[in-house]
Amino acid sequence: MNNGIHKGLRLLTVVVVVVAAAMTLFSCGEAKRRELRASHADSVIFAEGAVMHYGRMLALTDSFETTGDISPLNANRWRGVVYYHQNQYRMAEHFYRKVLQAEVKNDEDQLSYNKAARRLSELLLAKGDYEGSLQIAVPAVAKMENSGIGSDIDYAILHNNIGCCQLNLGQDKEAQESFSKARVHYANRFQTDSTSRGFQEAIVGTVYTSMAYINTRRYEESIYWIDRCEMLLDKYRQMPDARTGYFDEYQGRIDIMRAVALQGLKKPQAAQQAYNEFLKTAYSKKSAGRINANDYLVAAQRYREAADNYRYLDHALTEWRMEPTLDNIQLYLLPKYHANAQAGRLDSARAAGLRILNLLDSAITAQKKSSTAELATIYQTNEKEAQLNRQKEKMAKQQFISGIIALALIVVFLLVYMLHKRKTQHRLAMAHGKLAEAHKQLKTAYDQLESTTKAKERIESELRIARNIQKSMVPNIFPDREGLDIYASMTPAREVGGDLYGYLLLSHELYFCVGDVSGKGVPASLFMAQATRLFRILAAQQMKPAEIVTRMNTVLTESNEQGMFVTMFVGLVNLDNGRLDFCNAGHNPPILGVDGNDNFMEMETNAPIGLWPELEYVGEFVEDIRGQLLLVYTDGLNEAENTQQQQFGDDHLLDILNHRHFNSSKELIDYLDEEVIKHRNGAEPNDDLTMLCLMVDKTN
């Protein structure tokens, strides 16, 4: 009897341990899935921000936080981003502070903490709260060092902010050390980046350092940092993806800073020479450049020239999308009044003064309304957070009660089982042993077979669903428009693939694309889905193909840690005059021509989409494609292999097009599909196959 009880207790212990282990594994699995979903959620929110849909960003942030796809800390960081880009800095500061006050629970939270600390310290520095900015930046650097999570750009910007604050607080030695640390991290950043982005970041940071020394009238030290700005700009010019407009603008800024510093050092001739260099830039002719030039002109007491430049102030404020707030009145309109007054232009000074008086009342009223609206939003957000916490507490309580009930049922079941077993143990001991062994072997075999079968059926079912979803993302109904013949097909090599095509007909303009994502299977299909969605969104805004590809590259390079990319051909046909504008991003050259004279198009080489940020893609055009066949395809056509690994080939493809006549795009694509199947001769497809054929009638 005691032996039966001991065996029962051991069995109970084993079951409890197994249940606990299963619950632990389940929770780990859930955590991993949350991490993956959070990465996808960040990408979705960022995509809305890239097209300045800030209301949509807030709605998605609230939704993803409620479902647990992003943490509360990360959600508040995104809210800060939204309000910062809407120039609602008080709201942005509120949410960035909530990020810094929250508990960092994982690596993703630490990354969000770093970004929020950078931005908040910049906000406080900009409004002159140097001690407040230091109280944010210094602990942030320490926390990054302790966690081991922080990029060179995080360290560089935070050290630069710390240096600017220290300089304004009279801590010159400490500021110099902070700027030197920032310089090291900027150097690490651009030395490990194959693009020009690292140099751009270093230039901007060094400009801030130079301005900090100028604003504190430490002109001698500022010359050192201005020289470093110019050195970094020279290196930026040598990068293959450098932009002329960017380094022209910053060359102008550097020349003005040098002129101001030299004027402050009582070297007027050298200052004039630096100003002359500024006048050679294209930036000096722009409204922003003229306003920036006034820093030197006012320092040199050349008030007439400064007053002339202030005639461009309204245009500059419009370009910068600046409202007549109290800060902007102080920063721009008051200096305009001062310059005209010092230049003796009393009528202009009087007009500027009257405008300031007229704007002050509306600016004060607007600031009060904005403050009230911000406080209301903060209150509503706090209410949402409280409600969310109550929901989480309720769910946790329900889960705890459910767990207790389940455990109690298991205990009751085991006790009943032990009592029953003890009663029958003596009578059935010998027979039960043999039967149990046979049953155990049979059950193990059956469970293995059932588990394998169910897993296979589940995977096949999920892949069929994924395939159907993917097919639904590309159009299978083509426009019935006189003079236009378009047809396309997509055949994945596996259940799901990475090829894509799409079109969008807007009045007399037809947008279309064909793309091939690197790799195959589910990862490629997810990347394909994002690329397809971006194409339709950007095409609907009636952008040119090169601009569409450039915008897609900006979004798809963000958080692309797997290094995936997509080659793509994007075209825009004017159905009235036959003009084809296109941009080819590393894709196979399409075939263009008429019967018997088809050949591959010659075009500009562009990089695939998703590899390098901030690329500017080159667009091209064909004057008139009416009456010609245009075939765009992926390499699953010309690189299709048979059992001897012989490819279908470019020559074979051209031979078909040049020696056969096709009455429609569908007839051509169906024929090529059949030819590829014949060529493979039973071999499994080695790549996804997508084709799009387009013909525009000459009489259209």
Short mmCIF file of N, CA and C in Angstrom, two decimals, residues 490-626:
data_model
loop_
_atom_site.label_atom_id
_atom_site.label_comp_id
_atom_site.label_asym_id
_atom_site.label_seq_id
_atom_site.Cartn_x
_atom_site.Cartn_y
_atom_site.Cartn_z
N MET A 490 2.45 34.63 -62.68
CA MET A 490 3.49 34.42 -61.66
C MET A 490 3.40 32.96 -61.20
N THR A 491 4.51 32.22 -61.29
CA THR A 491 4.55 30.81 -60.90
C THR A 491 5.68 30.62 -59.90
N PRO A 492 5.37 30.49 -58.58
CA PRO A 492 6.43 30.28 -57.59
C PRO A 492 7.10 28.92 -57.77
N ALA A 493 8.41 28.86 -57.47
CA ALA A 493 9.13 27.59 -57.53
C ALA A 493 8.72 26.69 -56.38
N ARG A 494 8.35 27.28 -55.25
CA ARG A 494 7.85 26.53 -54.10
C ARG A 494 6.40 26.93 -53.87
N GLU A 495 5.88 26.56 -52.67
CA GLU A 495 4.48 26.93 -52.38
C GLU A 495 4.31 28.44 -52.41
N VAL A 496 5.30 29.18 -51.87
CA VAL A 496 5.28 30.64 -51.94
C VAL A 496 6.62 31.11 -52.46
N GLY A 497 6.67 32.28 -53.02
CA GLY A 497 7.92 32.76 -53.62
C GLY A 497 8.12 34.24 -53.41
N GLY A 498 9.15 34.77 -54.10
CA GLY A 498 9.53 36.16 -53.93
C GLY A 498 9.36 37.01 -55.17
N ASP A 499 8.80 36.46 -56.26
CA ASP A 499 8.53 37.27 -57.44
C ASP A 499 7.28 38.11 -57.24
N LEU A 500 7.15 39.19 -58.00
CA LEU A 500 5.97 40.03 -57.90
C LEU A 500 5.76 40.76 -59.22
N TYR A 501 4.52 41.14 -59.45
CA TYR A 501 4.21 42.08 -60.52
C TYR A 501 2.98 42.87 -60.09
N GLY A 502 2.73 43.97 -60.74
CA GLY A 502 1.58 44.78 -60.40
C GLY A 502 1.37 45.86 -61.45
N TYR A 503 0.17 46.42 -61.46
CA TYR A 503 -0.11 47.56 -62.33
C TYR A 503 -1.15 48.43 -61.68
N LEU A 504 -1.23 49.67 -62.12
CA LEU A 504 -2.24 50.63 -61.65
C LEU A 504 -2.56 51.57 -62.80
N LEU A 505 -3.83 51.55 -63.23
CA LEU A 505 -4.28 52.37 -64.36
C LEU A 505 -4.95 53.63 -63.82
N LEU A 506 -4.35 54.80 -64.11
CA LEU A 506 -4.87 56.08 -63.67
C LEU A 506 -5.15 56.94 -64.90
N SER A 507 -6.43 57.01 -65.31
CA SER A 507 -6.82 57.77 -66.49
C SER A 507 -6.05 57.24 -67.72
N HIS A 508 -5.20 58.05 -68.31
CA HIS A 508 -4.47 57.63 -69.51
C HIS A 508 -3.04 57.19 -69.19
N GLU A 509 -2.74 56.97 -67.91
CA GLU A 509 -1.40 56.55 -67.52
C GLU A 509 -1.45 55.18 -66.86
N LEU A 510 -0.55 54.29 -67.27
CA LEU A 510 -0.49 52.93 -66.74
C LEU A 510 0.85 52.73 -66.03
N TYR A 511 0.78 52.50 -64.69
CA TYR A 511 1.97 52.13 -63.93
C TYR A 511 2.06 50.60 -63.90
N PHE A 512 3.24 50.06 -64.01
CA PHE A 512 3.42 48.61 -63.89
C PHE A 512 4.81 48.31 -63.35
N CYS A 513 4.96 47.10 -62.78
CA CYS A 513 6.25 46.71 -62.23
C CYS A 513 6.38 45.19 -62.27
N VAL A 514 7.62 44.72 -62.32
CA VAL A 514 7.97 43.30 -62.16
C VAL A 514 9.19 43.26 -61.26
N GLY A 515 9.17 42.36 -60.24
CA GLY A 515 10.29 42.32 -59.31
C GLY A 515 10.65 40.90 -58.92
N ASP A 516 11.86 40.74 -58.39
CA ASP A 516 12.39 39.44 -57.97
C ASP A 516 13.14 39.64 -56.66
N VAL A 517 12.58 39.10 -55.54
CA VAL A 517 13.20 39.23 -54.22
C VAL A 517 14.30 38.18 -54.09
N SER A 518 15.39 38.56 -53.42
CA SER A 518 16.48 37.60 -53.18
C SER A 518 15.97 36.44 -52.34
N GLY A 519 16.38 35.20 -52.71
CA GLY A 519 15.96 34.03 -51.96
C GLY A 519 14.62 33.51 -52.44
N LYS A 520 14.12 32.51 -51.73
CA LYS A 520 12.85 31.89 -52.08
C LYS A 520 12.08 31.61 -50.80
N GLY A 521 10.86 31.08 -50.97
CA GLY A 521 10.08 30.62 -49.84
C GLY A 521 9.44 31.74 -49.05
N VAL A 522 9.14 31.43 -47.75
CA VAL A 522 8.36 32.35 -46.91
C VAL A 522 9.06 33.68 -46.68
N PRO A 523 10.40 33.73 -46.34
CA PRO A 523 11.03 35.05 -46.15
C PRO A 523 10.90 35.93 -47.38
N ALA A 524 11.13 35.34 -48.56
CA ALA A 524 11.03 36.14 -49.80
C ALA A 524 9.61 36.62 -50.02
N SER A 525 8.61 35.77 -49.67
CA SER A 525 7.21 36.17 -49.89
C SER A 525 6.82 37.34 -48.99
N LEU A 526 7.35 37.37 -47.75
CA LEU A 526 7.05 38.49 -46.85
C LEU A 526 7.65 39.78 -47.38
N PHE A 527 8.89 39.72 -47.85
CA PHE A 527 9.53 40.90 -48.43
C PHE A 527 8.80 41.34 -49.69
N MET A 528 8.35 40.34 -50.50
CA MET A 528 7.58 40.64 -51.72
C MET A 528 6.30 41.38 -51.39
N ALA A 529 5.61 40.94 -50.28
CA ALA A 529 4.35 41.59 -49.91
C ALA A 529 4.56 43.05 -49.57
N GLN A 530 5.63 43.36 -48.84
CA GLN A 530 5.92 44.74 -48.48
C GLN A 530 6.25 45.58 -49.71
N ALA A 531 7.05 45.00 -50.64
CA ALA A 531 7.41 45.74 -51.85
C ALA A 531 6.18 46.01 -52.72
N THR A 532 5.28 45.01 -52.84
CA THR A 532 4.06 45.19 -53.64
C THR A 532 3.20 46.31 -53.07
N ARG A 533 3.04 46.31 -51.75
CA ARG A 533 2.21 47.34 -51.11
C ARG A 533 2.81 48.74 -51.32
N LEU A 534 4.14 48.87 -51.17
CA LEU A 534 4.78 50.17 -51.35
C LEU A 534 4.61 50.67 -52.78
N PHE A 535 4.74 49.77 -53.77
CA PHE A 535 4.58 50.19 -55.17
C PHE A 535 3.20 50.78 -55.41
N ARG A 536 2.15 50.12 -54.90
CA ARG A 536 0.80 50.61 -55.16
C ARG A 536 0.56 51.95 -54.45
N ILE A 537 1.07 52.08 -53.23
CA ILE A 537 0.89 53.33 -52.48
C ILE A 537 1.56 54.49 -53.21
N LEU A 538 2.81 54.30 -53.66
CA LEU A 538 3.57 55.38 -54.28
C LEU A 538 3.08 55.66 -55.69
N ALA A 539 2.67 54.61 -56.43
CA ALA A 539 2.15 54.83 -57.78
C ALA A 539 0.85 55.61 -57.73
N ALA A 540 0.04 55.36 -56.68
CA ALA A 540 -1.22 56.08 -56.55
C ALA A 540 -1.00 57.58 -56.35
N GLN A 541 0.21 57.97 -55.91
CA GLN A 541 0.54 59.38 -55.74
C GLN A 541 1.12 59.98 -57.02
N GLN A 542 1.11 59.19 -58.11
CA GLN A 542 1.50 59.65 -59.45
C GLN A 542 2.95 60.16 -59.50
N MET A 543 3.82 59.42 -58.79
CA MET A 543 5.25 59.75 -58.85
C MET A 543 5.87 59.15 -60.11
N LYS A 544 7.01 59.65 -60.51
CA LYS A 544 7.77 59.07 -61.61
C LYS A 544 8.43 57.77 -61.13
N PRO A 545 8.72 56.83 -62.05
CA PRO A 545 9.30 55.56 -61.64
C PRO A 545 10.57 55.70 -60.80
N ALA A 546 11.47 56.61 -61.17
CA ALA A 546 12.71 56.76 -60.40
C ALA A 546 12.42 57.20 -58.97
N GLU A 547 11.43 58.08 -58.80
CA GLU A 547 11.09 58.54 -57.45
C GLU A 547 10.44 57.40 -56.66
N ILE A 548 9.59 56.58 -57.32
CA ILE A 548 8.98 55.43 -56.66
C ILE A 548 10.06 54.50 -56.13
N VAL A 549 11.04 54.18 -56.98
CA VAL A 549 12.10 53.25 -56.58
C VAL A 549 12.93 53.85 -55.44
N THR A 550 13.23 55.14 -55.52
CA THR A 550 14.01 55.80 -54.46
C THR A 550 13.27 55.74 -53.13
N ARG A 551 11.95 56.04 -53.14
CA ARG A 551 11.17 55.99 -51.90
C ARG A 551 11.09 54.56 -51.35
N MET A 552 10.90 53.57 -52.23
CA MET A 552 10.84 52.18 -51.80
C MET A 552 12.17 51.77 -51.14
N ASN A 553 13.29 52.21 -51.72
CA ASN A 553 14.59 51.87 -51.17
C ASN A 553 14.76 52.46 -49.77
N THR A 554 14.26 53.70 -49.57
CA THR A 554 14.36 54.34 -48.25
C THR A 554 13.64 53.52 -47.19
N VAL A 555 12.44 53.02 -47.51
CA VAL A 555 11.65 52.27 -46.53
C VAL A 555 12.22 50.87 -46.31
N LEU A 556 12.59 50.16 -47.40
CA LEU A 556 12.99 48.76 -47.29
C LEU A 556 14.38 48.57 -46.71
N THR A 557 15.23 49.62 -46.73
CA THR A 557 16.54 49.49 -46.09
C THR A 557 16.44 49.66 -44.58
N GLU A 558 15.34 50.23 -44.09
CA GLU A 558 15.18 50.43 -42.64
C GLU A 558 14.95 49.08 -41.96
N SER A 559 15.73 48.77 -40.94
CA SER A 559 15.59 47.52 -40.16
C SER A 559 15.69 46.28 -41.04
N ASN A 560 16.44 46.35 -42.14
CA ASN A 560 16.62 45.18 -43.04
C ASN A 560 17.83 44.39 -42.57
N GLU A 561 17.70 43.76 -41.39
CA GLU A 561 18.83 43.09 -40.78
C GLU A 561 19.20 41.80 -41.52
N GLN A 562 18.26 41.20 -42.28
CA GLN A 562 18.57 39.98 -43.03
C GLN A 562 19.27 40.28 -44.35
N GLY A 563 19.39 41.56 -44.73
CA GLY A 563 20.08 41.92 -45.96
C GLY A 563 19.35 41.49 -47.21
N MET A 564 18.01 41.40 -47.14
CA MET A 564 17.25 41.02 -48.33
C MET A 564 17.14 42.20 -49.29
N PHE A 565 16.94 41.90 -50.56
CA PHE A 565 16.79 42.96 -51.55
C PHE A 565 15.88 42.48 -52.67
N VAL A 566 15.44 43.41 -53.48
CA VAL A 566 14.57 43.08 -54.61
C VAL A 566 15.05 43.82 -55.85
N THR A 567 15.23 43.08 -56.96
CA THR A 567 15.46 43.73 -58.25
C THR A 567 14.10 44.05 -58.85
N MET A 568 13.97 45.19 -59.51
CA MET A 568 12.65 45.60 -59.97
C MET A 568 12.75 46.49 -61.19
N PHE A 569 11.80 46.31 -62.10
CA PHE A 569 11.62 47.20 -63.23
C PHE A 569 10.28 47.90 -63.04
N VAL A 570 10.30 49.24 -62.94
CA VAL A 570 9.08 50.03 -62.74
C VAL A 570 8.89 50.92 -63.96
N GLY A 571 7.71 50.85 -64.58
CA GLY A 571 7.44 51.61 -65.79
C GLY A 571 6.16 52.43 -65.68
N LEU A 572 6.09 53.49 -66.48
CA LEU A 572 4.91 54.35 -66.58
C LEU A 572 4.68 54.65 -68.07
N VAL A 573 3.54 54.19 -68.62
CA VAL A 573 3.23 54.38 -70.03
C VAL A 573 2.11 55.40 -70.17
N ASN A 574 2.34 56.42 -71.00
CA ASN A 574 1.28 57.35 -71.38
C ASN A 574 0.55 56.73 -72.57
N LEU A 575 -0.70 56.31 -72.35
CA LEU A 575 -1.44 55.59 -73.38
C LEU A 575 -1.86 56.48 -74.54
N ASP A 576 -1.75 57.81 -74.35
CA ASP A 576 -2.12 58.73 -75.44
C ASP A 576 -0.99 58.89 -76.45
N ASN A 577 0.25 59.03 -75.95
CA ASN A 577 1.36 59.29 -76.88
C ASN A 577 2.41 58.18 -76.90
N GLY A 578 2.24 57.12 -76.07
CA GLY A 578 3.13 55.98 -76.10
C GLY A 578 4.45 56.18 -75.37
N ARG A 579 4.65 57.30 -74.66
CA ARG A 579 5.93 57.54 -73.96
C ARG A 579 6.05 56.57 -72.77
N LEU A 580 7.22 55.94 -72.64
CA LEU A 580 7.52 55.03 -71.54
C LEU A 580 8.61 55.64 -70.67
N ASP A 581 8.23 56.00 -69.42
CA ASP A 581 9.22 56.38 -68.41
C ASP A 581 9.48 55.16 -67.55
N PHE A 582 10.75 54.87 -67.24
CA PHE A 582 11.03 53.67 -66.47
C PHE A 582 12.28 53.86 -65.61
N CYS A 583 12.39 52.96 -64.61
CA CYS A 583 13.60 52.89 -63.77
C CYS A 583 13.87 51.42 -63.52
N ASN A 584 15.08 50.98 -63.86
CA ASN A 584 15.46 49.57 -63.69
C ASN A 584 16.40 49.46 -62.51
N ALA A 585 15.97 48.77 -61.44
CA ALA A 585 16.78 48.62 -60.23
C ALA A 585 17.40 47.23 -60.20
N GLY A 586 18.48 47.04 -60.98
CA GLY A 586 19.23 45.80 -60.97
C GLY A 586 18.51 44.62 -61.59
N HIS A 587 17.42 44.85 -62.34
CA HIS A 587 16.60 43.77 -62.88
C HIS A 587 17.08 43.39 -64.29
N ASN A 588 16.61 42.18 -64.75
CA ASN A 588 16.92 41.76 -66.12
C ASN A 588 16.42 42.81 -67.11
N PRO A 589 17.19 43.11 -68.17
CA PRO A 589 16.69 44.07 -69.17
C PRO A 589 15.48 43.50 -69.90
N PRO A 590 14.38 44.25 -70.01
CA PRO A 590 13.21 43.78 -70.75
C PRO A 590 13.52 43.69 -72.25
N ILE A 591 12.58 43.09 -72.97
CA ILE A 591 12.69 42.97 -74.42
C ILE A 591 11.66 43.90 -75.05
N LEU A 592 12.10 44.69 -76.05
CA LEU A 592 11.23 45.66 -76.71
C LEU A 592 11.43 45.55 -78.23
N GLY A 593 10.33 45.54 -79.00
CA GLY A 593 10.47 45.52 -80.45
C GLY A 593 9.19 45.08 -81.13
N VAL A 594 9.28 44.87 -82.41
CA VAL A 594 8.15 44.40 -83.21
C VAL A 594 8.52 43.04 -83.79
N ASP A 595 7.58 42.39 -84.48
CA ASP A 595 7.80 41.05 -85.00
C ASP A 595 9.10 40.97 -85.80
N GLY A 596 9.95 40.04 -85.38
CA GLY A 596 11.20 39.81 -86.11
C GLY A 596 12.31 40.78 -85.76
N ASN A 597 12.06 41.71 -84.86
CA ASN A 597 13.09 42.70 -84.52
C ASN A 597 13.06 43.01 -83.04
N ASP A 598 12.89 41.96 -82.22
CA ASP A 598 12.87 42.13 -80.78
C ASP A 598 14.28 42.03 -80.22
N ASN A 599 14.58 42.84 -79.22
CA ASN A 599 15.90 42.79 -78.60
C ASN A 599 15.84 43.36 -77.19
N PHE A 600 16.93 43.11 -76.42
CA PHE A 600 16.98 43.59 -75.04
C PHE A 600 17.20 45.10 -75.02
N MET A 601 16.52 45.77 -74.10
CA MET A 601 16.67 47.22 -73.94
C MET A 601 18.02 47.53 -73.29
N GLU A 602 18.65 48.62 -73.74
CA GLU A 602 19.85 49.12 -73.10
C GLU A 602 19.43 50.19 -72.09
N MET A 603 19.99 50.09 -70.89
CA MET A 603 19.52 51.00 -69.85
C MET A 603 20.59 51.25 -68.79
N GLU A 604 20.31 52.22 -67.94
CA GLU A 604 21.22 52.63 -66.87
C GLU A 604 21.30 51.52 -65.82
N THR A 605 22.50 51.33 -65.26
CA THR A 605 22.66 50.34 -64.19
C THR A 605 22.32 51.00 -62.85
N ASN A 606 21.34 50.45 -62.15
CA ASN A 606 20.98 50.90 -60.80
C ASN A 606 21.12 49.73 -59.83
N ALA A 607 21.34 50.04 -58.56
CA ALA A 607 21.47 49.00 -57.55
C ALA A 607 20.09 48.40 -57.23
N PRO A 608 20.04 47.14 -56.77
CA PRO A 608 18.77 46.58 -56.30
C PRO A 608 18.23 47.38 -55.12
N ILE A 609 16.96 47.23 -54.84
CA ILE A 609 16.28 47.97 -53.77
C ILE A 609 16.48 47.23 -52.44
N GLY A 610 16.84 48.01 -51.39
CA GLY A 610 16.91 47.44 -50.06
C GLY A 610 18.30 47.25 -49.50
N LEU A 611 19.35 47.52 -50.29
CA LEU A 611 20.72 47.28 -49.81
C LEU A 611 21.36 48.50 -49.19
N TRP A 612 21.25 49.66 -49.85
CA TRP A 612 21.95 50.86 -49.39
C TRP A 612 20.95 52.00 -49.25
N PRO A 613 20.89 52.66 -48.08
CA PRO A 613 19.95 53.77 -47.90
C PRO A 613 20.41 55.03 -48.64
N GLU A 614 19.44 55.92 -48.89
CA GLU A 614 19.67 57.27 -49.44
C GLU A 614 20.27 57.25 -50.85
N LEU A 615 20.01 56.18 -51.62
CA LEU A 615 20.41 56.19 -53.02
C LEU A 615 19.42 57.01 -53.84
N GLU A 616 19.91 57.69 -54.86
CA GLU A 616 19.05 58.42 -55.79
C GLU A 616 19.05 57.63 -57.11
N TYR A 617 17.92 57.02 -57.45
CA TYR A 617 17.85 56.17 -58.63
C TYR A 617 17.66 57.00 -59.89
N VAL A 618 18.24 56.52 -60.98
CA VAL A 618 18.21 57.23 -62.26
C VAL A 618 17.05 56.70 -63.10
N GLY A 619 16.22 57.59 -63.62
CA GLY A 619 15.13 57.21 -64.49
C GLY A 619 15.47 57.47 -65.95
N GLU A 620 14.80 56.75 -66.87
CA GLU A 620 15.03 56.89 -68.30
C GLU A 620 13.68 56.86 -69.03
N PHE A 621 13.70 57.03 -70.33
CA PHE A 621 12.44 56.99 -71.07
C PHE A 621 12.68 56.54 -72.51
N VAL A 622 11.62 56.01 -73.09
CA VAL A 622 11.56 55.71 -74.52
C VAL A 622 10.45 56.59 -75.10
N GLU A 623 10.74 57.27 -76.17
CA GLU A 623 9.82 58.30 -76.69
C GLU A 623 8.46 57.73 -77.05
N ASP A 624 8.42 56.55 -77.70
CA ASP A 624 7.13 56.02 -78.14
C ASP A 624 7.26 54.50 -78.31
N ILE A 625 6.45 53.72 -77.57
CA ILE A 625 6.49 52.26 -77.69
C ILE A 625 5.22 51.72 -78.34
N ARG A 626 4.40 52.59 -78.88
CA ARG A 626 3.18 52.12 -79.53
C ARG A 626 3.53 51.21 -80.70
#
